[in-house]
Amino acid sequence: MCGIWALFGSDECLSVQCLSAMKIAHRGPDAFRFENVNGFTNCCFGFHRLAVVDQLYGMQPIRVKKFPYLWLCYNGEIYNFKQLQKQLGFEYQTLVDGEVILHLYNRGGMEQTASMLDGVFAFILLDTANRKVFLARDTYGVRPLFKVLTDDGFLGVCSEAKGLINLKHSTALCPKVEPFLPGHYEVLDLKPSGKVASVELVKFHSYKDEPLHAACDTVETLPSVGFDLETVKSNIRILFENAVRKRLMAHRRIGCLLSGGLDSSLVAAVLLKLMKEINISYPLQTFAIGMENSPDLVAARKVAAHIGSEHHEVIFNSEEGIQAIEEVIFSVETYDITTVRASIGMYLVNKKKKKKTDSVVIFSGEGSDELTQGYIYFHKAPSPVEAAEESERLLKELYLFDVLRADRTTAAHGLELRVPFLDHRFASYYLSLPAELRIPKNGIEKYLLRESFEDSNLLPKEILWRPKEAFSDGIASVKKSWFSFLQDYIDQQIDDHLLEKAVEKYPFNPPKTKESYYYRQIFEKHYPGQSNWLPHYWMPRWVKATDPSARTLKHYKSATQE
């Protein structure tokens, strides 16, 4: 996990522009480099490094003797770089996994390069010989990427939007900053002036399709095919374990967030099992956060005791959470209600973890709810087909919500996130299953995933079958939700007349509650005029919901009262 930043065709002094690059210094606390491009005095790269793989030769931009005309600045992990080296005969000059991008590009161009990468990534590749610039981002947008491109060809690229919003340019008072679409790469011509022109934007992978790199996977072919239940459950276990195994690639200590819910508990249990198999010498550290005696803390303790992890708890009160709101909104770069609520707990646990422990590579359960239909409102889906379509929509928008939250709240503290549920191979297999298999069953969401691990003894049964609890709800007590604490505080901060005029002040995505108004106010303070980064608020479907919390839904209330 790193912070990448680059400018092409800047009209302003680069020594002034590069101050913007320092706004993402948190993403790479180990080292920083700022480098001009030979022959293009108004083009440069900035790089903040978190050294996880090849601590000696991992600085960027990456340049190797074999390809002196290629410059690569990337953020991510390429899990199949050794398999590709073996299969395609590449000769690496470093131990950096990202070096494979240079070799793939030289061998087959950008389309093959992006399609063959098994991992998470956002990168800028400069080819000075052919005067091309390439931008690319992984399928789900696990690694962030933003860009600004003006009409006269000035290009700015950064891991986070905050590194671009204050750039100066002669023809634009406030250049438009926008997220780069996941699963795409863009080709741009590089002019002698250093300015660029976009040639094409290409979608290189759809999450429903088996990825091209499956042929280079450690599990090349599944032992059984077909959709009978036992075969499906076996394949789910094989592919999920493989997803966790490949993410063990690290030279820094590995830890795991553990809420005590199904997703993070499965990740932690499989992770610890595999760490023992390959004889990793240190114990797995797991981390939970909550208010005193919250459901998540209680459940996480049970899981940690069952799997034998070195467990750490962060207990916070409502005042600590409320005090963190502004720094959280600045970090996550959004005003979405449920994202801000959930980000506070995750931000605080990562902050304490960074100070108290040495775990740097952090596993988490993001992506499972979208992939396996884990949200409570899926019980109300009109049909299996519509539930499957909703699952795909959620996956497409992950980079705006849960993946955004998970990346920013870990990166803010110089930590690296790993999310095995969003493994390309695992996810494409799960989405290939008949829609009827993936829906909630017997009143329980994610039934197929739970059933697949029923006989594994990885988790206590009460955890394996624990009902869905949103992270922002589970960290508080059942009697009073976290969002209720927030709303009680915010109700005293926002006058009724402000909310009445919200549509006039914020015509795009106007706030409808005092809580959303409060978040929007803070967002606009730090990112004025950038409300379009969030196309819409996250809300449940098929129910008459006025709040994104699962605890406001009838299904949740009836389940907790049984």
XYZ file of C-alpha atoms in Angstrom:
562
model
C 0.000 0.000 0.000
C 1.439 3.312 -1.098
C 0.527 6.781 -2.263
C 1.066 7.623 -5.921
C 0.944 11.048 -7.542
C 1.908 12.329 -10.987
C 1.582 15.413 -13.157
C 1.887 15.776 -16.915
C 2.001 19.128 -18.706
C 1.965 21.387 -15.660
C 2.126 25.110 -16.439
C 2.968 25.962 -12.844
C 6.178 25.604 -10.858
C 6.565 21.922 -9.958
C 8.208 22.743 -6.633
C 4.923 24.420 -5.647
C 2.685 21.770 -7.206
C 4.486 18.956 -5.408
C 3.263 20.290 -2.064
C -0.059 18.691 -3.006
C 1.674 15.314 -3.099
C 2.427 15.650 0.608
C -1.277 15.488 1.401
C -1.154 11.728 0.915
C 2.023 11.165 2.942
C 0.052 8.990 5.392
C -0.273 6.293 2.708
C 3.479 5.683 2.680
C 5.254 6.632 5.915
C 8.479 4.711 5.157
C 9.938 6.791 2.296
C 9.192 9.529 -0.244
C 10.517 10.280 -3.721
C 9.802 13.108 -6.125
C 11.237 12.629 -9.627
C 11.117 14.577 -12.888
C 10.755 12.753 -16.201
C 13.846 12.999 -18.433
C 13.130 15.213 -21.431
C 9.809 16.456 -20.046
C 10.555 19.167 -17.508
C 6.863 19.717 -16.697
C 6.156 16.046 -15.933
C 6.904 14.387 -12.613
C 6.106 11.522 -10.256
C 5.618 11.586 -6.489
C 5.661 8.418 -4.388
C 5.028 7.674 -0.713
C 6.104 4.172 0.246
C 4.850 1.662 2.779
C 7.455 -1.092 2.501
C 5.623 -4.428 2.528
C 7.405 -6.368 -0.263
C 11.121 -5.969 -1.195
C 12.055 -3.433 1.434
C 15.445 -2.712 -0.204
C 14.591 -2.156 -3.894
C 10.966 -1.138 -3.757
C 11.196 2.602 -4.338
C 9.273 4.124 -7.222
C 8.874 5.116 -9.949
C 10.111 1.661 -10.924
C 12.600 1.638 -13.786
C 14.646 -1.366 -14.903
C 17.663 -1.563 -17.245
C 15.836 -3.782 -19.725
C 13.157 -1.147 -20.345
C 14.778 2.275 -19.790
C 11.873 4.034 -21.524
C 9.244 2.754 -19.045
C 8.319 4.515 -15.808
C 5.895 2.847 -13.394
C 4.264 4.282 -10.300
C 1.817 1.864 -8.718
C -0.086 1.135 -5.529
C -1.153 -2.424 -4.883
C -0.159 -6.054 -4.661
C 0.137 -8.430 -7.622
C -0.332 -11.887 -6.141
C 0.564 -13.913 -9.244
C 3.829 -12.188 -10.161
C 5.888 -15.315 -9.430
C 3.530 -17.581 -11.393
C 3.697 -15.198 -14.357
C 7.486 -15.112 -14.139
C 7.643 -18.896 -14.248
C 5.063 -19.342 -16.996
C 6.234 -16.519 -19.272
C 9.968 -16.629 -18.572
C 10.367 -13.107 -17.206
C 13.719 -12.083 -15.722
C 13.068 -9.762 -12.788
C 15.639 -7.279 -11.527
C 13.907 -6.687 -8.180
C 11.689 -8.575 -5.750
C 8.903 -6.013 -6.231
C 5.677 -7.668 -7.347
C 4.770 -4.660 -9.497
C 7.785 -5.135 -11.758
C 5.712 -7.745 -13.608
C 3.617 -4.885 -15.049
C 6.628 -3.689 -17.074
C 7.316 -7.172 -18.441
C 3.671 -7.863 -19.320
C 3.350 -4.521 -21.082
C 6.510 -5.119 -23.103
C 5.273 -8.572 -24.056
C 1.658 -7.882 -25.026
C 0.556 -4.299 -24.500
C -1.778 -2.814 -21.925
C -4.898 -4.922 -22.517
C -3.086 -8.157 -21.754
C -1.226 -6.512 -18.882
C -4.317 -5.367 -16.998
C -6.178 -8.628 -17.646
C -3.353 -10.857 -16.415
C -2.825 -9.122 -13.062
C -4.281 -11.080 -10.148
C -4.386 -8.565 -7.367
C -5.388 -5.057 -6.405
C -3.765 -2.106 -8.100
C -3.864 1.440 -9.330
C -0.995 2.537 -11.552
C 0.477 5.086 -13.927
C 2.711 3.698 -16.657
C 4.709 6.067 -18.848
C 6.204 4.838 -22.130
C 8.509 7.608 -23.367
C 9.573 5.609 -26.455
C 6.019 5.494 -27.797
C 4.882 8.681 -26.031
C 2.016 7.023 -24.179
C 0.629 7.338 -20.653
C -1.541 4.564 -19.213
C -3.760 4.642 -16.130
C -5.356 1.490 -14.722
C -7.342 0.364 -11.696
C -8.323 -3.075 -10.394
C -11.726 -4.686 -10.941
C -13.405 -3.549 -7.715
C -11.389 -0.404 -7.080
C -9.832 -1.810 -3.904
C -6.929 0.536 -4.547
C -8.050 4.139 -5.110
C -7.211 6.409 -8.026
C -8.306 9.936 -8.916
C -7.485 12.107 -11.887
C -7.895 15.605 -13.241
C -7.647 16.239 -16.995
C -8.124 19.733 -18.411
C -9.173 20.662 -21.939
C -5.657 21.776 -22.801
C -4.065 18.486 -21.746
C -2.876 18.975 -18.162
C -3.144 15.642 -16.306
C -2.924 15.053 -12.576
C -3.226 11.606 -10.989
C -3.304 10.664 -7.308
C -4.296 7.898 -4.911
C -6.617 10.285 -3.073
C -8.546 13.309 -4.255
C -6.997 15.534 -1.582
C -3.717 15.421 -3.505
C -5.309 17.049 -6.567
C -7.887 19.592 -5.407
C -5.403 22.441 -4.858
C -3.374 22.016 -8.028
C -2.818 25.207 -9.998
C -3.362 25.485 -13.726
C -3.488 28.489 -16.016
C -6.743 27.646 -17.820
C -8.775 26.271 -14.929
C -9.469 27.927 -11.594
C -10.627 24.635 -10.101
C -9.846 21.619 -12.311
C -12.471 18.868 -12.073
C -11.269 15.979 -9.947
C -12.990 12.623 -10.463
C -12.484 8.988 -9.444
C -10.983 6.695 -12.055
C -13.372 3.850 -12.880
C -12.498 0.386 -11.498
C -11.855 -2.384 -14.015
C -10.683 0.078 -16.667
C -7.486 1.372 -18.203
C -7.032 4.606 -20.140
C -4.623 5.324 -22.957
C -3.330 8.879 -23.406
C -0.960 10.333 -25.987
C 1.984 12.248 -24.566
C 2.802 15.344 -26.590
C 6.288 16.903 -26.850
C 4.993 19.703 -24.615
C 4.350 17.189 -21.833
C 0.597 17.613 -22.150
C -1.644 14.644 -22.927
C -4.718 13.740 -24.958
C -7.027 10.891 -24.022
C -7.253 8.223 -26.732
C -9.529 5.582 -25.220
C -10.966 4.236 -21.971
C -11.176 0.417 -21.973
C -13.014 -1.932 -19.627
C -10.631 -4.864 -19.253
C -12.548 -7.099 -16.849
C -16.123 -7.708 -15.767
C -16.424 -9.201 -12.303
C -18.847 -11.890 -13.575
C -16.276 -13.288 -16.007
C -13.589 -15.705 -14.925
C -10.384 -13.639 -15.126
C -7.822 -14.308 -17.825
C -5.190 -14.862 -15.134
C -7.054 -17.906 -13.768
C -4.743 -20.031 -15.922
C -1.842 -18.795 -13.763
C -3.602 -19.354 -10.451
C -2.368 -21.712 -7.758
C -5.701 -23.519 -8.151
C -5.694 -23.913 -11.930
C -8.801 -26.081 -12.257
C -11.444 -26.999 -9.722
C -11.613 -30.731 -8.925
C -15.386 -30.840 -9.528
C -17.776 -28.958 -11.784
C -21.549 -28.620 -11.802
C -24.084 -27.020 -9.516
C -25.018 -29.822 -7.143
C -24.853 -28.470 -3.615
C -21.932 -30.508 -2.286
C -19.767 -29.617 -5.291
C -20.613 -25.928 -4.938
C -19.834 -25.888 -1.217
C -16.514 -27.640 -1.792
C -15.528 -25.197 -4.524
C -16.433 -22.221 -2.335
C -14.150 -23.529 0.408
C -11.290 -24.247 -2.011
C -11.446 -20.859 -3.711
C -11.877 -18.863 -0.514
C -8.936 -20.588 1.127
C -6.915 -19.902 -2.025
C -7.949 -16.229 -1.887
C -6.599 -15.923 1.649
C -3.437 -17.947 0.920
C -2.265 -15.788 -1.982
C -2.686 -12.660 0.197
C -0.129 -13.895 2.726
C 2.559 -12.313 0.521
C 4.260 -9.818 2.873
C 7.533 -8.950 4.602
C 5.678 -7.141 7.389
C 3.493 -8.494 10.192
C -0.024 -9.602 9.296
C -3.113 -8.822 11.408
C -6.867 -9.044 10.983
C -9.864 -6.893 11.823
C -12.394 -8.996 13.717
C -15.924 -7.739 14.354
C -17.264 -11.153 15.342
C -19.545 -11.209 12.329
C -19.455 -14.003 9.781
C -17.208 -12.328 7.220
C -14.306 -11.091 9.340
C -14.489 -14.252 11.470
C -14.149 -16.525 8.432
C -11.228 -14.461 7.168
C -9.488 -14.608 10.558
C -10.075 -18.338 11.012
C -8.803 -19.311 7.555
C -5.919 -16.841 7.837
C -4.705 -18.293 11.124
C -5.038 -21.843 9.794
C -2.883 -21.036 6.761
C -0.322 -19.086 8.789
C 0.218 -22.201 10.898
C 0.545 -24.374 7.789
C 3.383 -22.273 6.373
C 5.006 -21.854 9.806
C 4.756 -18.103 10.213
C 6.567 -17.580 13.493
C 4.431 -14.887 15.113
C 0.825 -15.205 16.391
C -2.010 -13.632 14.434
C -3.142 -10.387 16.019
C -6.890 -9.718 15.747
C -8.518 -6.369 16.471
C -12.049 -5.498 17.579
C -13.673 -2.201 18.489
C -16.856 -1.316 20.309
C -18.479 0.410 23.216
C -18.541 -1.446 26.512
C -20.246 -4.874 26.074
C -21.273 -4.185 22.489
C -22.385 -7.232 20.435
C -19.263 -7.061 18.268
C -16.865 -7.150 21.214
C -18.627 -10.130 22.777
C -18.743 -12.073 19.496
C -15.129 -11.237 18.585
C -13.917 -12.584 21.932
C -15.633 -15.914 21.203
C -13.992 -16.141 17.791
C -10.531 -15.187 19.079
C -10.769 -17.790 21.850
C -11.898 -20.453 19.359
C -9.172 -19.833 16.760
C -6.427 -18.908 19.240
C -5.451 -15.449 18.040
C -3.674 -12.757 20.032
C -6.728 -10.573 20.496
C -6.809 -6.812 21.050
C -9.836 -4.689 21.919
C -10.396 -0.982 21.484
C -13.193 0.273 23.703
C -14.432 3.755 22.896
C -17.231 6.022 24.104
C -19.610 8.243 22.188
C -17.545 11.374 22.908
C -14.426 9.877 21.274
C -16.431 8.851 18.246
C -18.074 12.246 17.873
C -14.753 14.063 18.199
C -13.378 11.985 15.310
C -16.139 12.894 12.810
C -14.322 15.724 11.050
C -10.965 13.982 10.662
C -12.809 10.883 9.425
C -14.724 12.816 6.748
C -11.487 14.474 5.652
C -9.834 11.048 5.384
C -12.619 9.168 3.593
C -13.545 12.028 1.226
C -17.276 11.374 1.337
C -20.437 12.587 3.050
C -22.413 9.362 2.622
C -24.281 8.692 5.858
C -23.635 4.995 6.435
C -20.041 5.272 5.189
C -19.231 8.003 7.713
C -20.925 6.109 10.559
C -18.997 2.910 9.859
C -15.741 4.726 9.134
C -15.532 6.195 12.627
C -15.156 2.834 14.340
C -12.759 1.512 11.711
C -10.692 4.703 11.813
C -10.373 4.545 15.609
C -9.421 0.860 15.754
C -6.741 1.374 13.090
C -5.427 4.458 14.877
C -5.003 2.545 18.162
C -3.635 -0.496 16.359
C -0.921 1.566 14.686
C 0.205 3.008 18.034
C 0.063 -0.187 20.104
C 1.081 -3.046 17.758
C 3.367 -3.809 14.835
C 0.809 -5.382 12.478
C 0.912 -3.511 9.163
C -0.842 -5.792 6.648
C -4.479 -5.948 7.713
C -7.003 -8.520 6.487
C -10.696 -7.635 6.531
C -14.087 -8.965 5.430
C -15.186 -6.226 2.998
C -17.036 -7.263 -0.134
C -18.835 -10.282 1.285
C -22.174 -8.537 1.887
C -22.307 -7.331 -1.692
C -21.113 -10.614 -3.188
C -23.075 -13.081 -1.040
C -26.234 -10.967 -0.508
C -25.581 -10.284 3.149
C -27.602 -7.130 3.716
C -30.840 -7.532 5.651
C -32.916 -6.028 2.865
C -32.105 -8.955 0.559
C -34.840 -10.818 2.448
C -37.285 -8.511 0.662
C -35.958 -9.140 -2.861
C -38.906 -9.747 -5.239
C -37.097 -12.630 -6.962
C -33.738 -14.433 -7.065
C -32.944 -12.736 -10.383
C -33.545 -9.265 -8.948
C -31.461 -10.166 -5.903
C -28.613 -11.222 -8.216
C -28.896 -7.950 -10.164
C -28.787 -5.973 -6.926
C -25.690 -7.891 -5.820
C -23.970 -6.947 -9.081
C -24.982 -3.297 -8.699
C -23.511 -3.203 -5.198
C -20.257 -4.743 -6.401
C -20.042 -2.185 -9.191
C -20.380 0.631 -6.640
C -18.125 -0.795 -3.937
C -15.443 1.790 -4.712
C -17.871 4.524 -3.639
C -18.805 2.965 -0.307
C -17.362 0.008 1.659
C -14.096 -0.346 -0.256
C -13.567 3.413 -0.031
C -14.154 3.301 3.743
C -11.867 0.333 4.271
C -9.011 1.784 2.210
C -9.030 5.300 3.645
C -9.434 4.316 7.308
C -6.463 1.931 7.093
C -4.295 4.066 4.780
C -4.821 7.089 7.048
C -2.630 5.285 9.582
C -0.057 3.804 7.202
C -1.595 0.321 7.113
C -2.290 -1.962 4.146
C -5.700 -3.545 3.572
C -6.302 -7.023 2.120
C -9.803 -8.238 1.233
C -10.007 -11.924 0.185
C -13.774 -11.878 -0.478
C -13.026 -9.664 -3.498
C -10.598 -12.160 -4.988
C -11.306 -12.209 -8.757
C -11.492 -16.003 -8.986
C -13.632 -16.499 -5.883
C -16.040 -13.701 -6.758
C -16.518 -14.721 -10.390
C -17.245 -18.303 -9.320
C -19.783 -17.195 -6.715
C -21.529 -14.961 -9.264
C -21.649 -17.839 -11.759
C -23.862 -19.885 -9.425
C -27.620 -20.068 -10.108
C -29.457 -17.082 -8.623
C -31.663 -19.424 -6.555
C -28.621 -20.764 -4.674
C -27.411 -17.318 -3.578
C -30.540 -15.854 -1.969
C -31.310 -15.830 1.783
C -32.849 -19.075 3.008
C -34.857 -19.977 6.115
C -34.780 -16.332 7.170
C -30.953 -16.258 7.138
C -28.860 -14.145 4.778
C -25.634 -15.524 3.233
C -27.042 -19.005 3.782
C -24.907 -20.668 1.090
C -21.654 -19.210 2.446
C -22.504 -20.286 5.982
C -23.554 -23.758 4.868
C -20.305 -24.188 2.927
C -18.301 -23.957 6.177
C -20.813 -25.812 8.385
C -18.626 -28.893 8.914
C -15.247 -27.159 8.908
C -15.056 -26.440 12.665
C -13.366 -23.162 11.766
C -15.873 -21.173 13.829
C -18.292 -21.688 16.711
C -21.767 -22.463 15.365
C -23.292 -19.362 16.983
C -20.799 -17.212 15.060
C -21.175 -19.063 11.774
C -24.931 -18.488 11.959
C -24.853 -15.073 13.650
C -27.380 -12.729 11.935
C -26.097 -9.775 9.965
C -25.131 -6.762 12.082
C -23.852 -3.668 10.311
C -20.404 -2.643 11.591
C -21.689 0.797 12.561
C -24.470 -0.848 14.594
C -22.590 -3.761 16.176
C -20.006 -1.520 17.833
C -22.718 -0.058 20.099
C -25.230 -1.733 22.408
C -28.470 -3.337 21.285
C -30.377 -0.840 23.468
C -28.917 2.226 21.759
C -27.352 2.170 18.304
C -24.278 4.144 17.301
C -26.338 6.198 14.868
C -28.619 7.236 17.749
C -25.647 8.650 19.676
C -24.612 10.565 16.560
C -28.100 11.888 15.902
C -28.571 13.018 19.509
C -25.378 15.062 19.301
C -25.979 16.456 15.816
C -29.554 17.433 16.649
C -28.074 20.103 18.922
C -25.648 21.338 16.252
C -27.973 21.904 13.281
C -30.932 24.273 13.491
C -34.247 23.297 11.920
C -34.175 26.274 9.544
C -30.835 25.125 8.081
C -32.334 21.771 7.168
C -35.389 23.481 5.677
C -33.111 25.368 3.259
C -30.836 22.400 2.522
C -32.081 22.016 -1.059
C -31.170 25.630 -1.828
C -27.687 25.344 -0.367
C -26.941 21.820 -1.596
C -29.058 21.161 -4.712
C -27.100 18.009 -5.592
C -27.785 15.122 -3.170
C -29.601 17.488 -0.765
C -29.450 16.391 2.894
C -32.785 15.174 4.261
C -31.784 14.807 7.905
C -29.738 16.854 10.346
C -27.143 14.090 10.428
C -26.619 14.143 6.657
C -26.573 17.974 6.704
C -23.851 17.943 9.365
C -21.663 15.537 7.359
C -22.210 17.514 4.162
C -21.226 20.749 5.892
C -17.911 19.249 6.984
C -17.305 17.706 3.562
C -17.869 21.028 1.786
C -15.456 22.716 4.186
C -12.629 20.447 3.025
C -13.773 19.644 -0.520
C -15.896 22.573 -1.737
C -17.847 21.929 -4.906
C -16.895 18.235 -5.089
C -20.232 16.721 -4.029
C -20.461 14.814 -7.328
C -17.854 12.329 -6.044
C -20.874 10.655 -4.414
C -23.542 10.025 -7.091
C -26.145 8.974 -4.507
C -26.505 7.972 -0.866
C -26.277 4.302 0.105
C -29.775 3.093 1.087
C -31.523 -0.301 1.328
C -33.751 -1.405 -1.555
C -37.285 -2.875 -1.577
C -38.142 -1.423 1.838
C -39.490 1.956 2.848
C -36.298 2.984 4.594
C -35.500 6.518 5.669
C -32.220 5.494 7.337
C -29.470 3.159 6.038
C -29.093 1.332 9.379
C -30.191 -2.306 9.395
C -31.551 -1.780 12.909
C -34.361 0.358 11.528
C -35.680 -2.526 9.388
C -38.539 -4.743 10.522
C -36.636 -7.967 9.765
C -33.815 -6.978 12.128
C -36.195 -6.009 14.922
C -38.109 -9.273 14.733
C -34.884 -11.302 14.649
C -33.455 -9.624 17.756
C -36.707 -10.028 19.656
C -36.916 -13.807 19.150
